[in-house]
Short mmCIF file of C-alpha atoms in Angstrom, two decimals:
data_model
loop_
_atom_site.label_atom_id
_atom_site.label_comp_id
_atom_site.label_asym_id
_atom_site.label_seq_id
_atom_site.Cartn_x
_atom_site.Cartn_y
_atom_site.Cartn_z
CA MET A 1 4.10 59.42 -14.59
CA GLN A 2 0.85 59.13 -16.44
CA LEU A 3 0.04 55.74 -14.99
CA PHE A 4 -0.13 57.15 -11.49
CA GLU A 5 -2.32 59.99 -12.53
CA LEU A 6 -5.37 57.90 -11.75
CA LEU A 7 -4.23 57.39 -8.18
CA GLN A 8 -4.73 61.01 -7.26
CA TYR A 9 -8.43 60.27 -6.96
CA ASP A 10 -9.53 58.72 -3.70
CA PHE A 11 -12.12 56.52 -5.37
CA MET A 12 -9.44 55.07 -7.63
CA LYS A 13 -7.16 54.39 -4.67
CA ASN A 14 -10.00 52.61 -2.90
CA ALA A 15 -10.91 50.67 -6.01
CA LEU A 16 -7.31 49.57 -6.46
CA LEU A 17 -7.11 48.47 -2.83
CA ALA A 18 -10.35 46.54 -3.22
CA VAL A 19 -9.08 44.86 -6.38
CA LEU A 20 -5.86 43.91 -4.62
CA ILE A 21 -7.93 42.14 -1.95
CA ILE A 22 -10.73 40.65 -4.03
CA THR A 23 -8.63 39.23 -6.85
CA PRO A 24 -6.24 37.07 -4.79
CA LEU A 25 -9.25 35.94 -2.77
CA PHE A 26 -11.06 34.86 -5.92
CA GLY A 27 -7.90 33.35 -7.38
CA ILE A 28 -7.58 31.13 -4.33
CA LEU A 29 -11.25 30.18 -4.03
CA GLY A 30 -11.47 29.42 -7.74
CA THR A 31 -8.95 26.58 -7.53
CA LEU A 32 -11.26 24.41 -5.46
CA ILE A 33 -14.44 25.55 -7.20
CA VAL A 34 -12.97 24.32 -10.47
CA ASN A 35 -11.59 21.16 -8.84
CA HIS A 36 -15.00 20.32 -7.42
CA ARG A 37 -16.73 21.17 -10.70
CA MET A 38 -18.87 23.74 -8.97
CA ALA A 39 -18.77 26.46 -11.63
CA PHE A 40 -22.50 26.24 -12.16
CA PHE A 41 -23.09 26.06 -8.44
CA SER A 42 -21.22 29.31 -7.77
CA ASP A 43 -23.03 30.93 -10.67
CA ALA A 44 -26.39 30.09 -9.09
CA LEU A 45 -25.07 31.38 -5.80
CA GLY A 46 -24.19 34.72 -7.37
CA HIS A 47 -27.67 35.05 -8.80
CA SER A 48 -29.22 34.51 -5.41
CA ALA A 49 -27.92 37.96 -4.45
CA PHE A 50 -31.13 39.37 -5.95
CA THR A 51 -33.31 37.38 -3.62
CA GLY A 52 -31.21 38.21 -0.60
CA MET A 53 -31.47 41.87 -1.38
CA ALA A 54 -35.19 41.62 -2.08
CA ILE A 55 -35.81 39.94 1.25
CA GLY A 56 -33.87 42.70 2.95
CA VAL A 57 -35.94 45.37 1.20
CA LEU A 58 -39.19 43.55 1.92
CA PHE A 59 -38.51 43.35 5.63
CA GLY A 60 -37.09 46.82 5.78
CA ILE A 61 -33.63 45.76 6.88
CA GLY A 62 -31.40 48.78 6.43
CA ASN A 63 -28.25 46.81 5.70
CA THR A 64 -29.19 44.53 2.82
CA SER A 65 -25.72 42.93 2.92
CA LEU A 66 -26.84 41.06 5.99
CA SER A 67 -29.97 39.63 4.39
CA MET A 68 -27.99 38.80 1.26
CA ILE A 69 -25.41 36.85 3.24
CA LEU A 70 -28.00 35.01 5.32
CA PHE A 71 -30.02 34.03 2.29
CA ALA A 72 -26.94 32.99 0.31
CA VAL A 73 -25.68 30.80 3.14
CA ALA A 74 -29.04 29.03 3.42
CA PHE A 75 -29.22 28.74 -0.37
CA ALA A 76 -25.69 27.34 -0.60
CA LEU A 77 -26.37 24.70 2.05
CA LEU A 78 -29.59 23.70 0.30
CA LEU A 79 -27.89 23.44 -3.08
CA ASN A 80 -25.05 21.45 -1.57
CA TYR A 81 -27.51 19.03 -0.01
CA ILE A 82 -29.22 18.54 -3.36
CA ARG A 83 -25.92 18.17 -5.15
CA HIS A 84 -25.04 15.19 -2.96
CA LYS A 85 -28.45 13.57 -3.12
CA ASN A 86 -27.84 12.43 -6.69
CA VAL A 87 -31.54 11.85 -7.12
CA VAL A 88 -32.00 14.00 -10.19
CA SER A 89 -29.20 15.30 -12.34
CA SER A 90 -27.84 18.00 -10.08
CA ASP A 91 -27.22 20.68 -12.71
CA THR A 92 -30.90 20.59 -13.58
CA VAL A 93 -31.92 21.02 -9.96
CA ILE A 94 -29.42 23.83 -9.42
CA SER A 95 -30.77 25.54 -12.50
CA VAL A 96 -34.33 25.28 -11.22
CA PHE A 97 -33.45 26.79 -7.85
CA SER A 98 -31.29 29.44 -9.44
CA SER A 99 -34.08 30.59 -11.76
CA LEU A 100 -36.59 30.49 -8.93
CA SER A 101 -34.46 32.67 -6.70
CA VAL A 102 -33.75 35.16 -9.49
CA ALA A 103 -37.46 35.34 -10.32
CA VAL A 104 -38.46 35.90 -6.70
CA GLY A 105 -35.80 38.57 -6.31
CA LEU A 106 -36.73 40.37 -9.52
CA ALA A 107 -40.44 40.19 -8.76
CA ILE A 108 -40.00 41.86 -5.38
CA LEU A 109 -37.43 44.42 -6.48
CA SER A 110 -39.39 45.46 -9.57
CA ARG A 111 -42.57 46.21 -7.64
CA ASN A 112 -43.94 49.63 -8.57
CA GLY A 113 -41.38 49.94 -11.35
CA ASN A 114 -38.50 50.48 -8.97
CA PHE A 115 -36.01 48.07 -10.45
CA SER A 116 -33.67 50.70 -11.90
CA LYS A 117 -32.70 51.50 -8.32
CA TYR A 118 -31.15 48.07 -7.99
CA SER A 119 -29.81 47.51 -11.48
CA ALA A 120 -26.34 48.57 -10.32
CA LEU A 121 -26.14 45.14 -8.73
CA LEU A 122 -26.01 43.59 -12.18
CA VAL A 123 -22.70 45.10 -13.28
CA GLY A 124 -21.35 46.31 -9.96
CA ASP A 125 -19.44 49.48 -9.25
CA ILE A 126 -16.04 49.06 -7.71
CA LEU A 127 -15.41 52.82 -7.77
CA SER A 128 -18.02 53.37 -5.08
CA ILE A 129 -16.38 51.15 -2.46
CA THR A 130 -15.56 52.77 0.89
CA ARG A 131 -12.72 52.20 3.38
CA LYS A 132 -15.03 50.43 5.80
CA GLU A 133 -16.07 47.95 3.16
CA ILE A 134 -12.48 47.39 2.16
CA ILE A 135 -11.69 46.44 5.73
CA SER A 136 -14.49 43.87 5.78
CA LEU A 137 -13.02 42.38 2.61
CA LEU A 138 -9.60 42.28 4.24
CA VAL A 139 -11.05 40.43 7.22
CA ILE A 140 -12.65 37.82 4.99
CA LEU A 141 -9.35 37.42 3.11
CA VAL A 142 -7.57 36.63 6.37
CA ILE A 143 -10.33 34.20 7.39
CA THR A 144 -10.06 32.50 4.01
CA LEU A 145 -6.29 32.11 4.31
CA VAL A 146 -6.63 30.52 7.74
CA PHE A 147 -9.41 28.25 6.50
CA TRP A 148 -7.37 27.31 3.45
CA TYR A 149 -4.37 26.42 5.57
CA ALA A 150 -6.44 24.17 7.80
CA ALA A 151 -8.91 22.66 5.36
CA TYR A 152 -7.32 22.62 1.91
CA ASN A 153 -5.91 19.09 2.08
CA GLY A 154 -9.26 17.71 3.17
CA LEU A 155 -11.25 19.59 0.55
CA HIS A 156 -8.79 18.65 -2.16
CA SER A 157 -9.15 15.00 -1.16
CA ILE A 158 -12.94 15.18 -1.11
CA GLY A 159 -12.96 16.57 -4.64
CA ILE A 160 -10.90 13.66 -5.91
CA ASN A 161 -12.77 10.84 -4.20
CA SER A 162 -15.04 11.44 -1.25
CA SER A 163 -15.28 7.77 -0.24
CA LEU A 164 -11.51 7.60 -0.03
CA ALA A 165 -11.47 10.86 1.92
CA LYS A 166 -14.03 9.46 4.34
CA SER A 167 -12.04 6.29 4.83
CA LYS A 168 -9.09 8.49 5.80
CA GLY A 169 -11.15 10.11 8.56
CA ILE A 170 -11.65 13.44 6.79
CA PRO A 171 -14.92 15.08 7.97
CA VAL A 172 -16.41 15.18 4.47
CA THR A 173 -19.82 16.76 5.09
CA LEU A 174 -18.54 19.34 7.55
CA LEU A 175 -15.69 20.56 5.34
CA ASP A 176 -17.83 20.58 2.25
CA ASN A 177 -20.52 22.67 3.92
CA ALA A 178 -17.99 25.01 5.48
CA PHE A 179 -16.52 25.58 2.04
CA VAL A 180 -19.82 26.49 0.36
CA VAL A 181 -20.71 28.78 3.25
CA LEU A 182 -17.39 30.57 2.83
CA VAL A 183 -17.97 30.91 -0.91
CA ALA A 184 -21.47 32.26 -0.25
CA VAL A 185 -20.23 34.89 2.20
CA ILE A 186 -17.40 36.02 -0.06
CA VAL A 187 -19.61 36.21 -3.14
CA MET A 188 -22.18 38.31 -1.27
CA LEU A 189 -19.54 40.65 0.18
CA SER A 190 -18.07 41.32 -3.24
CA VAL A 191 -21.05 41.13 -5.57
CA ARG A 192 -21.90 44.84 -5.17
CA TRP A 193 -18.48 45.81 -6.49
CA VAL A 194 -18.11 43.19 -9.15
CA GLY A 195 -21.67 42.62 -10.32
CA ILE A 196 -23.94 39.59 -10.48
CA LEU A 197 -23.43 39.09 -14.20
CA ILE A 198 -19.69 38.66 -14.06
CA ILE A 199 -18.80 37.57 -10.55
CA ASN A 200 -18.66 33.94 -11.56
CA ALA A 201 -16.24 34.68 -14.38
CA LEU A 202 -13.86 36.15 -11.82
CA LEU A 203 -14.10 33.03 -9.71
CA ILE A 204 -13.63 30.56 -12.53
CA LEU A 205 -11.38 32.16 -15.16
CA PRO A 206 -8.11 32.59 -13.22
CA ALA A 207 -8.21 29.04 -11.88
CA ALA A 208 -9.23 27.64 -15.26
CA ALA A 209 -6.36 29.49 -16.95
CA ALA A 210 -3.89 28.37 -14.27
CA ARG A 211 -5.03 24.81 -14.75
CA ASN A 212 -3.94 24.96 -18.37
CA ILE A 213 -0.33 25.47 -17.44
CA ALA A 214 0.11 24.16 -13.87
CA SER A 215 1.35 20.69 -13.11
CA ASP A 216 0.92 20.57 -9.35
CA ASN A 217 -0.99 22.31 -6.58
CA ARG A 218 1.67 24.90 -5.82
CA GLU A 219 1.82 26.08 -9.41
CA TYR A 220 -1.95 25.95 -9.61
CA HIS A 221 -2.37 28.38 -6.71
CA LEU A 222 0.51 30.61 -7.68
CA PHE A 223 -0.64 31.01 -11.29
CA SER A 224 -4.28 31.41 -10.34
CA VAL A 225 -3.54 34.22 -7.88
CA MET A 226 -1.09 35.90 -10.27
CA ILE A 227 -3.49 35.79 -13.20
CA SER A 228 -6.33 37.04 -11.01
CA VAL A 229 -4.38 40.00 -9.60
CA PHE A 230 -2.90 40.88 -12.98
CA SER A 231 -6.31 40.89 -14.69
CA GLY A 232 -7.74 42.90 -11.80
CA VAL A 233 -5.17 45.67 -11.88
CA LEU A 234 -4.90 45.83 -15.65
CA GLY A 235 -8.69 45.72 -15.99
CA LEU A 236 -9.08 48.62 -13.58
CA VAL A 237 -6.44 50.76 -15.29
CA LEU A 238 -7.89 50.03 -18.73
CA SER A 239 -11.40 50.84 -17.53
CA TYR A 240 -10.18 54.24 -16.37
CA TYR A 241 -8.57 55.17 -19.66
CA LEU A 242 -11.21 53.59 -21.90
CA ASN A 243 -14.07 54.84 -19.76
CA VAL A 244 -15.70 51.41 -19.46
CA ALA A 245 -17.05 49.69 -16.32
CA ALA A 246 -14.22 47.99 -14.38
CA GLY A 247 -15.82 44.55 -13.95
CA PRO A 248 -16.26 43.72 -17.63
CA MET A 249 -12.77 44.98 -18.45
CA LEU A 250 -11.36 42.70 -15.80
CA VAL A 251 -13.19 39.69 -17.19
CA LEU A 252 -12.00 40.54 -20.71
CA VAL A 253 -8.37 40.52 -19.59
CA ALA A 254 -8.85 37.25 -17.70
CA SER A 255 -10.56 35.66 -20.70
CA ILE A 256 -7.70 36.62 -22.99
CA ILE A 257 -5.25 35.07 -20.53
CA PHE A 258 -7.36 31.93 -20.47
CA PHE A 259 -7.16 31.58 -24.25
CA VAL A 260 -3.44 32.32 -24.30
CA THR A 261 -2.74 29.64 -21.70
CA PHE A 262 -5.05 27.26 -23.51
CA LEU A 263 -3.10 27.76 -26.74
CA ALA A 264 0.18 27.52 -24.87
CA ARG A 265 -0.85 24.15 -23.55
CA LYS A 266 -1.81 22.91 -26.99
CA LEU A 267 1.35 24.24 -28.62
CA PHE A 268 3.92 23.34 -26.00
CA HIS A 269 2.22 20.29 -24.50
CA ILE A 270 2.61 21.54 -20.96
CA MET B 1 41.20 -1.05 -10.54
CA GLU B 2 43.06 -4.35 -10.94
CA LYS B 3 40.08 -6.31 -9.71
CA LYS B 4 37.65 -4.56 -11.95
CA ALA B 5 39.72 -5.46 -15.02
CA GLY B 6 39.14 -9.13 -14.34
CA PRO B 7 37.51 -11.48 -16.87
CA ALA B 8 33.99 -10.20 -16.22
CA GLY B 9 35.02 -6.59 -16.58
CA LYS B 10 36.89 -6.90 -19.86
CA SER B 11 34.11 -5.74 -22.09
CA SER B 12 32.19 -2.63 -21.19
CA GLN B 13 28.99 -4.69 -21.24
CA GLY B 14 30.32 -6.93 -18.51
CA ILE B 15 30.86 -4.00 -16.21
CA ARG B 16 27.45 -2.66 -16.95
CA ILE B 17 25.73 -5.93 -16.15
CA LYS B 18 27.73 -6.24 -12.98
CA GLY B 19 26.82 -2.70 -12.08
CA ARG B 20 23.18 -3.31 -12.59
CA PHE B 21 23.32 -6.46 -10.52
CA VAL B 22 24.84 -4.56 -7.62
CA GLU B 23 22.19 -1.89 -8.05
CA GLU B 24 19.40 -4.48 -7.87
CA GLU B 25 20.87 -6.08 -4.81
CA LYS B 26 21.08 -2.71 -3.13
CA GLN B 27 17.45 -2.06 -4.02
CA ALA B 28 16.38 -5.36 -2.49
CA VAL B 29 18.23 -4.64 0.76
CA TYR B 30 16.78 -1.15 0.80
CA LYS B 31 13.24 -2.42 0.28
CA LYS B 32 13.66 -4.98 3.00
CA SER B 33 14.66 -2.22 5.40
CA ILE B 34 11.59 -0.20 4.47
CA TYR B 35 9.34 -3.18 5.03
CA LYS B 36 10.90 -3.68 8.43
CA LYS B 37 10.27 -0.06 9.29
CA LEU B 38 6.64 -0.11 8.22
CA ILE B 39 5.57 -3.45 9.52
CA LYS B 40 5.09 -3.81 13.18
CA THR B 41 3.32 -7.12 13.29
CA LYS B 42 2.91 -10.06 11.04
CA PRO B 43 -0.55 -11.56 10.76
CA CYS B 44 -1.39 -13.18 14.06
CA GLY B 45 -4.47 -15.10 12.98
CA PHE B 46 -6.51 -13.80 15.89
CA HIS B 47 -7.93 -10.67 14.30
CA ARG B 48 -11.27 -10.91 12.58
CA VAL B 49 -13.50 -8.47 10.79
CA ALA B 50 -16.95 -9.78 11.58
CA ILE B 51 -20.02 -8.94 9.54
CA GLU B 52 -23.26 -10.28 10.95
CA ASN B 53 -26.74 -10.22 9.43
CA LEU B 54 -25.98 -7.23 7.30
CA LYS B 55 -29.02 -5.76 5.58
CA VAL B 56 -29.06 -2.78 3.26
CA GLN B 57 -32.15 -1.25 1.75
CA ALA B 58 -32.63 1.51 -0.76
CA GLY B 59 -36.20 2.69 -0.57
CA SER B 60 -38.30 -0.45 -0.82
CA THR B 61 -35.68 -2.56 -2.59
CA THR B 62 -33.46 -4.80 -0.55
CA ILE B 63 -29.94 -4.70 -1.91
CA LEU B 64 -28.30 -6.98 0.64
CA GLU B 65 -29.69 -9.23 3.33
CA ASN B 66 -28.47 -11.92 5.68
CA VAL B 67 -24.85 -11.27 4.86
CA SER B 68 -22.58 -12.77 7.48
CA LEU B 69 -18.85 -13.05 6.96
CA SER B 70 -15.82 -13.53 9.13
CA ILE B 71 -12.68 -12.18 7.56
CA ALA B 72 -9.39 -13.27 9.07
CA CYS B 73 -6.16 -11.30 9.11
CA GLY B 74 -3.53 -12.56 6.74
CA ALA B 75 -6.10 -13.77 4.25
CA LEU B 76 -7.22 -12.47 0.89
CA THR B 77 -10.98 -12.60 0.63
CA VAL B 78 -12.29 -12.06 -2.87
CA ILE B 79 -15.87 -11.07 -3.58
CA ILE B 80 -17.27 -12.13 -6.91
CA GLY B 81 -20.70 -11.83 -8.44
CA LYS B 82 -22.63 -10.42 -11.34
CA ASN B 83 -23.23 -6.72 -11.90
CA GLY B 84 -25.82 -5.46 -9.46
CA ALA B 85 -25.20 -8.31 -7.03
CA GLY B 86 -24.50 -5.81 -4.24
CA LYS B 87 -20.70 -6.00 -4.23
CA SER B 88 -20.11 -2.27 -4.11
CA THR B 89 -22.95 -1.81 -1.62
CA LEU B 90 -21.23 -4.28 0.69
CA ILE B 91 -18.07 -2.19 0.44
CA LYS B 92 -19.99 1.02 0.97
CA SER B 93 -21.58 -0.30 4.14
CA ILE B 94 -18.21 -1.32 5.56
CA LEU B 95 -17.02 2.20 4.73
CA LYS B 96 -20.16 3.55 6.46
CA GLU B 97 -21.26 5.29 3.30
CA VAL B 98 -24.73 3.76 3.27
CA PRO B 99 -27.03 3.10 6.23
CA TYR B 100 -27.27 -0.58 7.16
CA GLU B 101 -28.77 -2.91 9.71
CA GLY B 102 -26.63 -5.54 11.36
CA LEU B 103 -23.15 -5.60 12.74
CA ILE B 104 -19.72 -4.81 11.36
CA GLU B 105 -16.91 -4.93 13.89
CA PHE B 106 -13.28 -5.67 14.42
CA ARG B 107 -12.56 -8.40 16.93
CA ASP B 108 -9.54 -9.81 18.64
CA LEU B 109 -10.24 -13.51 19.25
CA LYS B 110 -7.40 -13.77 21.74
CA ASP B 111 -9.29 -11.87 24.41
CA ASN B 112 -12.59 -11.33 22.59
CA SER B 113 -12.17 -7.57 22.70
CA ILE B 114 -13.60 -5.25 20.10
CA GLY B 115 -11.09 -2.92 18.55
CA ASN B 116 -11.16 0.10 16.35
CA LEU B 117 -11.65 -0.87 12.74
CA ARG B 118 -9.19 1.09 10.65
CA VAL B 119 -10.15 0.73 7.02
CA GLY B 120 -7.87 1.34 4.08
CA TYR B 121 -9.71 1.77 0.83
CA VAL B 122 -8.57 1.57 -2.77
CA PRO B 123 -11.34 2.98 -4.99
CA GLN B 124 -12.01 1.90 -8.54
CA ASN B 125 -11.13 5.28 -9.97
CA LEU B 126 -10.53 8.91 -9.15
CA ASN B 127 -12.39 11.99 -10.22
CA ILE B 128 -9.38 13.48 -11.95
CA GLU B 129 -8.95 14.53 -15.54
CA LYS B 130 -5.87 14.28 -17.72
CA ASN B 131 -4.50 17.75 -17.10
CA ALA B 132 -5.45 18.22 -13.47
CA PRO B 133 -2.69 20.09 -11.62
CA VAL B 134 -2.19 17.32 -9.09
CA SER B 135 1.11 15.52 -8.66
CA VAL B 136 1.42 12.17 -6.94
CA TYR B 137 3.08 13.99 -4.03
CA ASP B 138 0.03 16.29 -3.76
CA LEU B 139 -2.37 13.38 -3.86
CA VAL B 140 -0.64 11.29 -1.20
CA ALA B 141 0.19 14.25 1.05
CA ALA B 142 -3.36 15.63 0.91
CA TYR B 143 -4.92 12.32 1.90
CA THR B 144 -2.46 11.36 4.59
CA THR B 145 -1.10 14.54 6.21
CA ASN B 146 -2.03 18.02 7.37
CA VAL B 147 0.83 19.71 5.55
CA PRO B 148 -1.04 22.00 3.12
CA VAL B 149 -0.13 20.94 -0.42
CA PHE B 150 -0.68 24.38 -1.95
CA LEU B 151 2.27 25.76 -0.01
CA HIS B 152 5.92 24.88 -0.53
CA LYS B 153 6.88 21.21 -0.62
CA SER B 154 8.15 19.83 2.68
CA LYS B 155 11.45 18.07 1.97
CA LYS B 156 11.03 15.73 4.90
CA LEU B 157 7.54 14.75 3.85
CA TYR B 158 8.66 14.37 0.26
CA ALA B 159 11.31 11.85 1.30
CA GLU B 160 8.83 10.04 3.52
CA ILE B 161 6.20 9.74 0.80
CA LYS B 162 8.79 8.57 -1.68
CA GLU B 163 9.80 5.84 0.72
CA ARG B 164 6.21 4.77 1.20
CA LEU B 165 5.62 4.71 -2.54
CA GLN B 166 8.75 2.61 -2.95
CA VAL B 167 7.17 -0.19 -0.93
CA PHE B 168 4.90 -0.71 -3.94
CA ASP B 169 7.65 0.06 -6.47
CA GLY B 170 6.26 3.53 -7.06
CA GLY B 171 9.07 5.75 -5.75
CA GLU B 172 9.82 7.25 -9.14
CA LEU B 173 6.16 8.26 -9.64
CA ILE B 174 6.23 10.97 -6.99
CA ASP B 175 6.66 13.96 -9.31
CA LYS B 176 4.34 12.73 -12.05
CA GLN B 177 0.95 14.26 -12.67
CA VAL B 178 -1.78 11.91 -11.47
CA GLY B 179 -3.62 12.22 -14.78
CA ASP B 180 -0.59 10.84 -16.62
CA LEU B 181 -0.33 7.62 -14.60
CA SER B 182 -1.21 4.30 -16.17
CA GLY B 183 -3.95 2.23 -14.54
CA GLY B 184 -1.42 0.01 -12.79
CA GLU B 185 0.67 2.92 -11.55
CA LEU B 186 -2.39 4.67 -10.18
CA GLN B 187 -3.39 1.51 -8.36
CA ARG B 188 0.00 1.36 -6.65
CA VAL B 189 -0.26 5.01 -5.61
CA LEU B 190 -3.73 4.34 -4.21
CA LEU B 191 -2.39 1.34 -2.32
CA THR B 192 0.22 3.61 -0.77
CA ILE B 193 -2.50 5.97 0.40
CA ALA B 194 -4.64 3.12 1.73
CA CYS B 195 -1.68 1.70 3.68
CA THR B 196 -0.68 4.99 5.35
CA PRO B 197 -1.14 4.23 8.19
CA VAL B 198 -1.41 0.44 7.98
CA PRO B 199 -5.12 -0.49 8.29
CA ASN B 200 -6.73 -3.54 9.89
CA LEU B 201 -8.85 -4.05 6.86
CA LEU B 202 -7.86 -3.22 3.33
CA ILE B 203 -10.74 -2.94 0.87
CA LEU B 204 -10.03 -2.85 -2.82
CA ASP B 205 -12.37 -2.21 -5.68
CA GLU B 206 -10.66 -3.57 -8.74
CA PRO B 207 -11.09 -1.44 -11.85
CA VAL B 208 -13.08 -3.20 -14.57
CA SER B 209 -10.79 -1.94 -17.30
CA GLY B 210 -7.67 0.10 -17.90
CA ILE B 211 -5.12 -2.38 -16.61
CA ASP B 212 -3.56 -5.03 -18.81
CA ARG B 213 -3.14 -8.62 -17.81
CA ASN B 214 0.44 -8.23 -16.58
CA GLY B 215 -0.51 -5.21 -14.55
CA ARG B 216 -3.29 -7.15 -12.89
CA LYS B 217 -1.04 -10.05 -12.12
CA LEU B 218 1.49 -7.71 -10.52
CA PHE B 219 -1.30 -6.20 -8.46
CA TYR B 220 -2.40 -9.60 -7.14
CA LYS B 221 1.21 -10.42 -6.32
CA ILE B 222 1.55 -7.20 -4.35
CA LEU B 223 -1.63 -8.06 -2.43
CA ASN B 224 -0.23 -11.48 -1.74
CA ASP B 225 2.95 -9.93 -0.30
CA LEU B 226 0.94 -7.44 1.70
CA LYS B 227 -1.27 -9.90 3.49
CA GLN B 228 1.75 -12.00 4.44
CA GLN B 229 3.75 -9.10 5.80
CA TYR B 230 1.14 -6.85 7.42
CA ASP B 231 -1.34 -7.72 10.11
CA LEU B 232 -4.41 -7.00 8.04
CA SER B 233 -7.36 -8.56 6.26
CA VAL B 234 -7.88 -7.90 2.59
CA ILE B 235 -11.23 -7.74 0.82
CA LEU B 236 -11.08 -7.46 -2.94
CA VAL B 237 -13.96 -7.00 -5.32
CA SER B 238 -12.66 -8.78 -8.38
CA HIS B 239 -13.60 -8.96 -12.01
CA ASP B 240 -10.89 -11.41 -12.95
CA LEU B 241 -12.03 -14.93 -12.07
CA GLU B 242 -8.84 -16.53 -13.26
CA LEU B 243 -6.58 -14.52 -10.97
CA THR B 244 -9.13 -14.94 -8.20
CA ALA B 245 -8.78 -18.69 -8.49
CA GLU B 246 -5.01 -18.35 -8.33
CA TYR B 247 -4.60 -15.95 -5.42
CA ALA B 248 -7.73 -15.93 -3.22
CA ASP B 249 -7.68 -17.65 0.16
CA ASN B 250 -11.38 -17.27 0.50
CA VAL B 251 -13.99 -16.57 -2.16
CA VAL B 252 -17.41 -15.09 -1.51
CA LEU B 253 -20.02 -15.49 -4.20
CA LEU B 254 -22.50 -12.69 -3.69
CA ASP B 255 -25.95 -12.14 -5.10
CA ARG B 256 -28.03 -10.10 -2.69
CA THR B 257 -26.81 -12.53 -0.04
CA VAL B 258 -23.86 -14.89 0.34
CA LEU B 259 -24.60 -17.73 -2.08
CA LYS B 260 -21.43 -19.63 -1.40
CA GLU B 261 -18.26 -19.06 0.58
CA GLY B 262 -15.03 -21.01 0.87
CA PRO B 263 -11.78 -21.81 -0.90
CA ALA B 264 -11.67 -20.85 -4.56
CA CYS B 265 -11.90 -24.38 -5.95
CA GLU B 266 -14.89 -25.17 -3.77
CA VAL B 267 -16.86 -22.04 -4.61
CA MET B 268 -15.98 -21.96 -8.28
CA GLY B 269 -16.88 -25.61 -8.70
CA SER B 270 -20.23 -25.25 -6.97
CA LYS B 271 -23.64 -25.37 -8.57
CA GLU B 272 -24.33 -21.83 -7.25
CA PHE B 273 -21.35 -20.54 -9.20
CA LYS B 274 -22.63 -22.33 -12.28
CA GLU B 275 -26.04 -20.77 -11.87
CA VAL B 276 -24.59 -17.28 -11.66
CA PHE B 277 -21.85 -17.43 -14.27
CA GLY B 278 -23.23 -20.18 -16.50
CA TYR B 279 -20.24 -22.50 -16.20
CA ALA B 280 -18.22 -24.28 -13.56
CA ALA B 281 -14.58 -23.25 -13.33
CA PHE B 282 -13.43 -26.49 -11.75
#
């Protein structure tokens, strides 16, 4: 079978495993990110990977994943605080902080003309993932599922009307912060494989496409995860045969699905 | 068979009308039984939500000051006032959404004890767009239970929510998408959420638009039923002075502080009311 030819390579097996973990994870997370209108927020979060890495390099931390996660968590909490302050239009403020963090990161990483060393972070390389890193992704998937089971109702309610959620005794600030911290950790753990430039597309597109055709929360999650996994696997296979980077291929498939569902909604009035 | 073919059942229409009548009667009995199940106590007249010397500031501007109110159970208290008079800030402070000075507590006058204030809140609107994948079941279940709504539907919970919706004539809304509800339907769903479990104080922010006159009237009637059957106080921020005059037990005219408080005819005939709204209603 020609299709399985690609699985004789270990790096392809690993990549496939990683895709099978990352895509459902992103499919699930995306539902609430879209509900809470945080697409721009998660985009800014992805960009902060540069700064996290730069800080790690600057302080000579061997494992830059750690500095990336720490910085992203702090950044996410800060952005979340600003988002709820409502003082200035929050998308402007997020944009300012996002640009600042990208600039700081680029400035440090490009010292002495060394940036090419880090440019892989931009597009990501899922083929280079190792077993150990796959296991850490699996752990975060399990954590996310547990968190989702316990906190989804509350977070869903907060997104619809936070005053009403508060009046129902839902711990609004706590849940909201826990959610952005989780998103920050997941984005930082996967950004090396997916790439800064497209990680947000992976978070948003499956949920956005599912939203076009779903009528309740069960369908929303089911479709989002299915679309995400399907685009992931198909994108990876296509990238192998077309000799293109996996990340962009994946986003292309997901985008096409988005437009198909969008048209389906218009045509069939779902 | 013989009985059915009597005078009333001769034409098919007769049977239909009779059938519908029986159906309605059944519905009424059914609703009564639900009410009985939900309502533990009728208003006792001893419960009060007391607000004393409430003061709210935003930066250097004072939004509310010297607000003192005593809201009795079994009564509908309606807050009226111009835009920017501090109506929504008053609600937000009761909901503990904004920092305030002063006292807001729930008292039992029988033994002067202070109880836990359980607030039910009906917001003006929801942050939900037309096509959002949220059914009424999802909405109610998410706000009132821990059963995760992204997993399979719990049959037991489904039946329970349907019953609760039925109290406000909303049983058939359960499978609809929230974005497709009319303003009046949404209000009834929100009332269901606010009354699960039954609160001591029900706070309602009436939408400025989106509900026609009949819908509003129905809403006021439901509130009227509620306050008679449940042991709770109702505070309503209203934009409909006419219906306020008809249904309110107590009217509070607010403009940074309480300008006038009392029965509708008294407040709406006062010179303060005239100063604010430019005419006297009575």
